[in-house]
mmCIF file of C-alpha atoms in Angstrom:
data_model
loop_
_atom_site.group_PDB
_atom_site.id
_atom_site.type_symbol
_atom_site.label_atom_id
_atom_site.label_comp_id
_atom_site.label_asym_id
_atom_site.label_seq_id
_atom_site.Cartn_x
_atom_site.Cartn_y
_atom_site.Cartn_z
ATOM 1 C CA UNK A 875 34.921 -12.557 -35.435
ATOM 2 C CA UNK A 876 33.004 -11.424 -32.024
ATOM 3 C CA UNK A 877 30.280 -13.282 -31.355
ATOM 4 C CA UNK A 878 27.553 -11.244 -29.009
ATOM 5 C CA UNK A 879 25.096 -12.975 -26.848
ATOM 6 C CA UNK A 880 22.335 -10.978 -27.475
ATOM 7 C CA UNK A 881 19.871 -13.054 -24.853
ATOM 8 C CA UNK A 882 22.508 -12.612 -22.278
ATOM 9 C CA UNK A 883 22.354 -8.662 -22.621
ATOM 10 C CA UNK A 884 18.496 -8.680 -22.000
ATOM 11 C CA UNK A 885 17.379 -7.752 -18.717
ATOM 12 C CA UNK A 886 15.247 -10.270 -17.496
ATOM 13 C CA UNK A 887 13.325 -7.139 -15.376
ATOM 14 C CA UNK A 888 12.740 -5.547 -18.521
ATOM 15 C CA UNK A 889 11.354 -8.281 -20.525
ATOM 16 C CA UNK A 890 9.132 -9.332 -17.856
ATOM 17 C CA UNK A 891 7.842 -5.855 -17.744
ATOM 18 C CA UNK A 892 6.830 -5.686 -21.179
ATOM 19 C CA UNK A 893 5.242 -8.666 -21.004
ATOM 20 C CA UNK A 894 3.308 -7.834 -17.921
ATOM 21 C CA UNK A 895 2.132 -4.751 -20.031
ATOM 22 C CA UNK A 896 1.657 -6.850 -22.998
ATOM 23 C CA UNK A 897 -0.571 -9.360 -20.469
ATOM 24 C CA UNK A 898 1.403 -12.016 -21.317
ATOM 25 C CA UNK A 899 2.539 -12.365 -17.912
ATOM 26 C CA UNK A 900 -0.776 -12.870 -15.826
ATOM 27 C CA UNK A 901 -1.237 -10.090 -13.444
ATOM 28 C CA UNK A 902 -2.860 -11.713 -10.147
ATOM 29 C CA UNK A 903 -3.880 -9.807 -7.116
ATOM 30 C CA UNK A 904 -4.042 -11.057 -3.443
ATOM 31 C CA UNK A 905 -5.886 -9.215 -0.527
ATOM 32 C CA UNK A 906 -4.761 -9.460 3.235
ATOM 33 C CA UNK A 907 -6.845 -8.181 6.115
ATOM 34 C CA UNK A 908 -6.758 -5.205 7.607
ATOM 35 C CA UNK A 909 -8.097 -6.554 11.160
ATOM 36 C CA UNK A 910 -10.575 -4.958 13.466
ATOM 37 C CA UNK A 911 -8.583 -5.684 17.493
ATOM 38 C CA UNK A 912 -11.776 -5.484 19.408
ATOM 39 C CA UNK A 913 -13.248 -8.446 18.091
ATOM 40 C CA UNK A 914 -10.568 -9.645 15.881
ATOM 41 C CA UNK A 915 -12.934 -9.319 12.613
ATOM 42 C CA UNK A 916 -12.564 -8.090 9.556
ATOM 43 C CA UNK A 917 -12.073 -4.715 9.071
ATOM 44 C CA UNK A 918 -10.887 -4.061 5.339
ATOM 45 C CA UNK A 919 -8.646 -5.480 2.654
ATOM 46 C CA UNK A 920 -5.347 -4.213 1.165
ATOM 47 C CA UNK A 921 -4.789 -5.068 -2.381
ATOM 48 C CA UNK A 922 -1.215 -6.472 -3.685
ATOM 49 C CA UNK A 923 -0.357 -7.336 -6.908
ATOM 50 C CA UNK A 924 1.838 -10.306 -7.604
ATOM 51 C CA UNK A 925 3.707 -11.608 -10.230
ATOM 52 C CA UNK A 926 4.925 -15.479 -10.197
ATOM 53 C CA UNK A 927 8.939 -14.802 -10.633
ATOM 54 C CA UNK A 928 9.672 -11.326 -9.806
ATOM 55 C CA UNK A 929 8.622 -9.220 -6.610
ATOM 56 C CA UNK A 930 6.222 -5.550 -6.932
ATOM 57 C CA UNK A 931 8.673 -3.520 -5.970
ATOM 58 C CA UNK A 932 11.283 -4.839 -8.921
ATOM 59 C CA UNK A 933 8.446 -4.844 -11.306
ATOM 60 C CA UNK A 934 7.677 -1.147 -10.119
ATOM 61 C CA UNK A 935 11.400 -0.045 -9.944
ATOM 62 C CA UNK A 936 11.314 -0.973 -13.309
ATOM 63 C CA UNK A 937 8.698 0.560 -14.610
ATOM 64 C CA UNK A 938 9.709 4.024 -13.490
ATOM 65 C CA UNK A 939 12.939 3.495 -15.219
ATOM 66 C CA UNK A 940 10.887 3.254 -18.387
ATOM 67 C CA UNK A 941 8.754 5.432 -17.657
ATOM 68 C CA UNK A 942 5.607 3.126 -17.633
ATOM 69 C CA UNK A 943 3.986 3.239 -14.360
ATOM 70 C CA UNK A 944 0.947 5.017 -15.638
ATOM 71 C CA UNK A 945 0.725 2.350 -17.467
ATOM 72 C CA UNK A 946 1.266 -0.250 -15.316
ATOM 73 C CA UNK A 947 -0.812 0.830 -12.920
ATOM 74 C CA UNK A 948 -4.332 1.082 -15.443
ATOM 75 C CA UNK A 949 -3.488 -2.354 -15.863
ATOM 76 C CA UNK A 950 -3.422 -3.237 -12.261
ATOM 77 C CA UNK A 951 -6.561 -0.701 -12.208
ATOM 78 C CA UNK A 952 -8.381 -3.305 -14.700
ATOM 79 C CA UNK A 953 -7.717 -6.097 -12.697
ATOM 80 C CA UNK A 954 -9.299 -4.615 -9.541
ATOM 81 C CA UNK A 955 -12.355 -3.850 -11.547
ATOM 82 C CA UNK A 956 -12.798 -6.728 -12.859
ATOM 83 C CA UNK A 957 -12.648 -8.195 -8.814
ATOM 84 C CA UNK A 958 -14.375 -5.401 -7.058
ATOM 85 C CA UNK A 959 -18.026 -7.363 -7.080
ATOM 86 C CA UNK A 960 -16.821 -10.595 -5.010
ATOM 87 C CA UNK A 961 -14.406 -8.543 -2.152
ATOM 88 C CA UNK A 962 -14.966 -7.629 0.656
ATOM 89 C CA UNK A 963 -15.000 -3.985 1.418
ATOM 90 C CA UNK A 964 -13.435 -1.274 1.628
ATOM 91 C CA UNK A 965 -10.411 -2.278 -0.212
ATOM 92 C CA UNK A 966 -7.178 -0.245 0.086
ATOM 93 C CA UNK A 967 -5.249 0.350 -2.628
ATOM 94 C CA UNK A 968 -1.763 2.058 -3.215
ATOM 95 C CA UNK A 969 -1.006 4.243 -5.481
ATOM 96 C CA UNK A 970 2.811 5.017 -6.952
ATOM 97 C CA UNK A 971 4.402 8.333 -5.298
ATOM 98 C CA UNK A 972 4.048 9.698 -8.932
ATOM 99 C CA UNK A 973 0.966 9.539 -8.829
ATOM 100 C CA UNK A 974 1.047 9.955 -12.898
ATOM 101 C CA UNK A 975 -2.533 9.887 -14.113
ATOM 102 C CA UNK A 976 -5.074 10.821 -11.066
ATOM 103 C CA UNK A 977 -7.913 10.966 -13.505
ATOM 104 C CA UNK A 978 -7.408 6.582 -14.140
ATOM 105 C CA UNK A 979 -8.428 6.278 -10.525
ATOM 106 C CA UNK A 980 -12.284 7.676 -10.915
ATOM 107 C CA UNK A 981 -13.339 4.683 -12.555
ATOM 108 C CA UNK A 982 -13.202 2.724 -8.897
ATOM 109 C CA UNK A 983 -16.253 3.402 -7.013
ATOM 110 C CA UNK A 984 -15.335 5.728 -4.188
ATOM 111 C CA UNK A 985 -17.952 4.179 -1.263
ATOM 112 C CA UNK A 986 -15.604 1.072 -1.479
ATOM 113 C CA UNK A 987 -12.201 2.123 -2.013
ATOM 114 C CA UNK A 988 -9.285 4.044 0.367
ATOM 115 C CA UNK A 989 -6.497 5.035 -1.608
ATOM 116 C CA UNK A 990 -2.770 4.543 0.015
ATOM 117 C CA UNK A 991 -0.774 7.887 -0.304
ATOM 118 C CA UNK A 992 2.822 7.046 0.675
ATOM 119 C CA UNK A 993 4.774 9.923 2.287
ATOM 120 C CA UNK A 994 6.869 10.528 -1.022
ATOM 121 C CA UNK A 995 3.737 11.955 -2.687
ATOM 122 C CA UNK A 996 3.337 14.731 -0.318
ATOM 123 C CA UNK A 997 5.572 16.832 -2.406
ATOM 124 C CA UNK A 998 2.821 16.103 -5.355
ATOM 125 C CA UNK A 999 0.248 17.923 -3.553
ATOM 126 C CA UNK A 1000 -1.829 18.699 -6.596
ATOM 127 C CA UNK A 1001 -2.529 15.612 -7.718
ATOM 128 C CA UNK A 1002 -2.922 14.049 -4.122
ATOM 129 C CA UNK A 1003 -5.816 16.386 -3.336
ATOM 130 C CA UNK A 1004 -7.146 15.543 -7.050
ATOM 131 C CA UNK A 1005 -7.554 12.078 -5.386
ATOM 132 C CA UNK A 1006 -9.643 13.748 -2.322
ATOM 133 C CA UNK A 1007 -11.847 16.201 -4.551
ATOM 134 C CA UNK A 1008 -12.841 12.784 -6.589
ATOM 135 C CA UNK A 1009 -14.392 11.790 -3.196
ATOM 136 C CA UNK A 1010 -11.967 8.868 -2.091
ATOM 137 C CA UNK A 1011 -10.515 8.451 1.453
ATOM 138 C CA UNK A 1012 -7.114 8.863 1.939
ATOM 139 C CA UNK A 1013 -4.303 6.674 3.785
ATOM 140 C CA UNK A 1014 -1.330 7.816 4.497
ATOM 141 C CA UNK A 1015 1.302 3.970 3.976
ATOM 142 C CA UNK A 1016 4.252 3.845 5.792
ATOM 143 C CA UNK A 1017 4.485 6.587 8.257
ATOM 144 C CA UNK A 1018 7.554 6.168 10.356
ATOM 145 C CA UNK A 1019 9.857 5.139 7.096
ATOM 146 C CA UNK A 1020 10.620 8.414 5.790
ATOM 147 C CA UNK A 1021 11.420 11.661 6.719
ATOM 148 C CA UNK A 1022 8.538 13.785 6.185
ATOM 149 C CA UNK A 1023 6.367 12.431 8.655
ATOM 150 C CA UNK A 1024 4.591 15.693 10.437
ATOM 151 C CA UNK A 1025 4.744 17.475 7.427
ATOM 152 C CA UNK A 1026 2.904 14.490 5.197
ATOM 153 C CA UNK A 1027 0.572 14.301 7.670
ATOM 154 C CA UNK A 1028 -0.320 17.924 8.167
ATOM 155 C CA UNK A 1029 -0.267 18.141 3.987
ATOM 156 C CA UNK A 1030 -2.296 15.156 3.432
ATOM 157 C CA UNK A 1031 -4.682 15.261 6.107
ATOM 158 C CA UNK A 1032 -5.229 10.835 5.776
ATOM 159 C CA UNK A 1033 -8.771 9.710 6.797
ATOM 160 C CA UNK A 1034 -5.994 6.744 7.800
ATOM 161 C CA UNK A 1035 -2.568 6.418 9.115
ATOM 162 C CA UNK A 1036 -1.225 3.589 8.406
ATOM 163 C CA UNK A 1037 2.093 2.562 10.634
ATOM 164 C CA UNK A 1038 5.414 1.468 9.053
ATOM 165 C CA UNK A 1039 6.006 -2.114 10.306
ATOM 166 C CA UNK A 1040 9.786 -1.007 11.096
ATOM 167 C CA UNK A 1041 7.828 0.747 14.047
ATOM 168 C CA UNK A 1042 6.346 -2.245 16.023
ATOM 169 C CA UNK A 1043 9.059 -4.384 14.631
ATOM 170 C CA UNK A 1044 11.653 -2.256 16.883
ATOM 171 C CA UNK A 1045 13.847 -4.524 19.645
ATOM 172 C CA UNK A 1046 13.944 -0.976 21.435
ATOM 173 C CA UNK A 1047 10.473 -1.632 23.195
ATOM 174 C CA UNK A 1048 10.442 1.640 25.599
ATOM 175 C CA UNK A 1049 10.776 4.059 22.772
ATOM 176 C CA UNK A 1050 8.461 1.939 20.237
ATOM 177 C CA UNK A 1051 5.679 1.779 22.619
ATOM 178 C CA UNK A 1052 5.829 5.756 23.403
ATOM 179 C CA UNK A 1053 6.253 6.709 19.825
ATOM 180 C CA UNK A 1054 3.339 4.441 18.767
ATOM 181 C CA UNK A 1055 1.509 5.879 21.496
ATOM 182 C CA UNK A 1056 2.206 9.575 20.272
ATOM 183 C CA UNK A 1057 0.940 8.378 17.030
ATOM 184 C CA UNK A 1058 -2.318 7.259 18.543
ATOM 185 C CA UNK A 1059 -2.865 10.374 20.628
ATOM 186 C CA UNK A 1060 -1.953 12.347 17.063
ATOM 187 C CA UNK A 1061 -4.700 10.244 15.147
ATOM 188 C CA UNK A 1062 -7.776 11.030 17.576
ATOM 189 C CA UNK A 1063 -6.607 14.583 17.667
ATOM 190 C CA UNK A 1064 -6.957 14.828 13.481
ATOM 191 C CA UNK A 1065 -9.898 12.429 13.687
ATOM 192 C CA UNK A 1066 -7.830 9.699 11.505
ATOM 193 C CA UNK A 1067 -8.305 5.694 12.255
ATOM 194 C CA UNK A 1068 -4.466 4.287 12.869
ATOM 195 C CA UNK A 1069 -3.437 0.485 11.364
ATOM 196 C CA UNK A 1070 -0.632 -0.526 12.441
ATOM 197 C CA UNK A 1071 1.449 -2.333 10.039
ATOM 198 C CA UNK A 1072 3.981 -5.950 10.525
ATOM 199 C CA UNK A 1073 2.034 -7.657 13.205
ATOM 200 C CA UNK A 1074 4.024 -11.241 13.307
ATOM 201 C CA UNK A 1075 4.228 -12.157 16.658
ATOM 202 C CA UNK A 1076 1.770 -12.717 19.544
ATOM 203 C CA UNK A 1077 4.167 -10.043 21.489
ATOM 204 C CA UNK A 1078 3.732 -7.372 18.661
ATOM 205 C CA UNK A 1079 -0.053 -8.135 18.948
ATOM 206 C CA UNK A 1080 -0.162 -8.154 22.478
ATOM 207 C CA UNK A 1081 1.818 -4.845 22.647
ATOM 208 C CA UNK A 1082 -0.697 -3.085 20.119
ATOM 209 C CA UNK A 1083 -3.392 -4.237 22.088
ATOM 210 C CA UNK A 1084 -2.092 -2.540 25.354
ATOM 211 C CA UNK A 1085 -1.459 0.091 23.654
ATOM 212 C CA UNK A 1086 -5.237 0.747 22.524
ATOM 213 C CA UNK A 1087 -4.440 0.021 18.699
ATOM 214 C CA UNK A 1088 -8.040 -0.347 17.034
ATOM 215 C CA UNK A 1089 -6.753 -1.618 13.832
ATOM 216 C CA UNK A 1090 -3.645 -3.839 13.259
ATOM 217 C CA UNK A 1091 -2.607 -6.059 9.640
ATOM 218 C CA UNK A 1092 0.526 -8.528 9.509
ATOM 219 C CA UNK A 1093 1.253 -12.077 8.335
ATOM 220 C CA UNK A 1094 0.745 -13.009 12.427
ATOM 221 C CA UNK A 1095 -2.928 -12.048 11.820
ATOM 222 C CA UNK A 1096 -3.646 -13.321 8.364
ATOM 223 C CA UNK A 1097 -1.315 -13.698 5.333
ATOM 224 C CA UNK A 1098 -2.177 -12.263 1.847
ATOM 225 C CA UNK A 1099 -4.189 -14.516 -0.383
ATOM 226 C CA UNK A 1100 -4.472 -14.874 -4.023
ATOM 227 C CA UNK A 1101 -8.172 -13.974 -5.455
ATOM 228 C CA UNK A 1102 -6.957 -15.905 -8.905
#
């Protein structure tokens, strides 16, 4: 006779996902400042969702294996809601590269909220400019990590750019400095405000500085922090 472990064959992934959907694993959130160089305030917040045993990005993989990020994402919708009175503003918030149910993002109010378009949803044109005609500004996350750069940008037209934080984190300083620079010279010309992304050293900050970087986030500046 064959004995079969059935709680061996469960993927941990996958019953942690259902949970999560299930709310039986808590869904926290944690901001981390977006920071202002002039006068090193506070510009904005990004909003992260965190789970205590397994990282987003395995929680998200996950979820688009099942098919469930729509769902997963109203969920992380009602959490933000139920915050949005005691942060800080604006708050930026990603959305998947799906992009599955534009309509679920209307209930945030749209004075207080950029949206973070990630260069993967430029091919889902429709239902990024869904997002604009609801009235919310637009970032465009992690320019410099794909491929589609120009194209994203020119598509998208982002009331932000936000840098990719392999950019500043380059050890080839010459050609990190002029692309960034580029990038700068790009944003003024499509009226966009540029964040660089992965400040964590005082040489990373002192190179954005030089550089004329207004707005700069990164765990060197001020590391994510749980609301509850």
């Amino acid at each position: 006779m064959i004995f079969i472990n059935l709680a061996a064959s469960i993927d941990p992934l996958e019953s942690a996902l259902f949970d999560i959907l299930e709310d039986k694993i808590a869904t926290k959130l944690a901001i981390q400042p977006i920071i202002k160089l002039s006068d090193m305030s506070v510009f904005g917040y990004e909003v992260l969702s965190r789970w205590d045993e397994f990282a987003p990005d395995q929680i998200f993989r996950t979820a688009e294996r099942f098919g469930t990020v729509g769902q997963l994402e109203r969920l992380i919708l009602s959490k933000v809601l139920d915050v949005l009175d005691v942060v800080p503003y604006p708050l930026f918030i990603n959305v998947h590269p799906s992009i599955p149910n534009p309509k679920d993002w209307r209930e945030l109010p749209k004075d207080k909220v950029v949206l973070e378009i990630t260069e993967d949803a430029a091919i889902r044109f429709p239902a990024v400019q869904s997002l604009r005609d609801f009235g919310f500004a637009l970032a465009l996350d992690d320019l410099g990590k794909g491929s589609a750069n120009l194209e994203a940008l020119a598509l998208i037209q982002p009331d932000y750019i936000k840098l990719d934080k392999s950019l500043i984190q380059s050890p080839n300083l010459m050609a990190r400095n002029s692309l960034i620079k580029s990038l700068i010279d790009h944003a003024g010309r499509v009226k966009a405000n540029l964040i660089v992304e992965g400040i964590e050293s005082a040489e990373h900050l002192l190179s954005v500085k030089t550089l004329g970087v207004s707005l700069a986030q990164g765990y060197y500046l001020a590391k994510p922090e749980l609301l509850y």
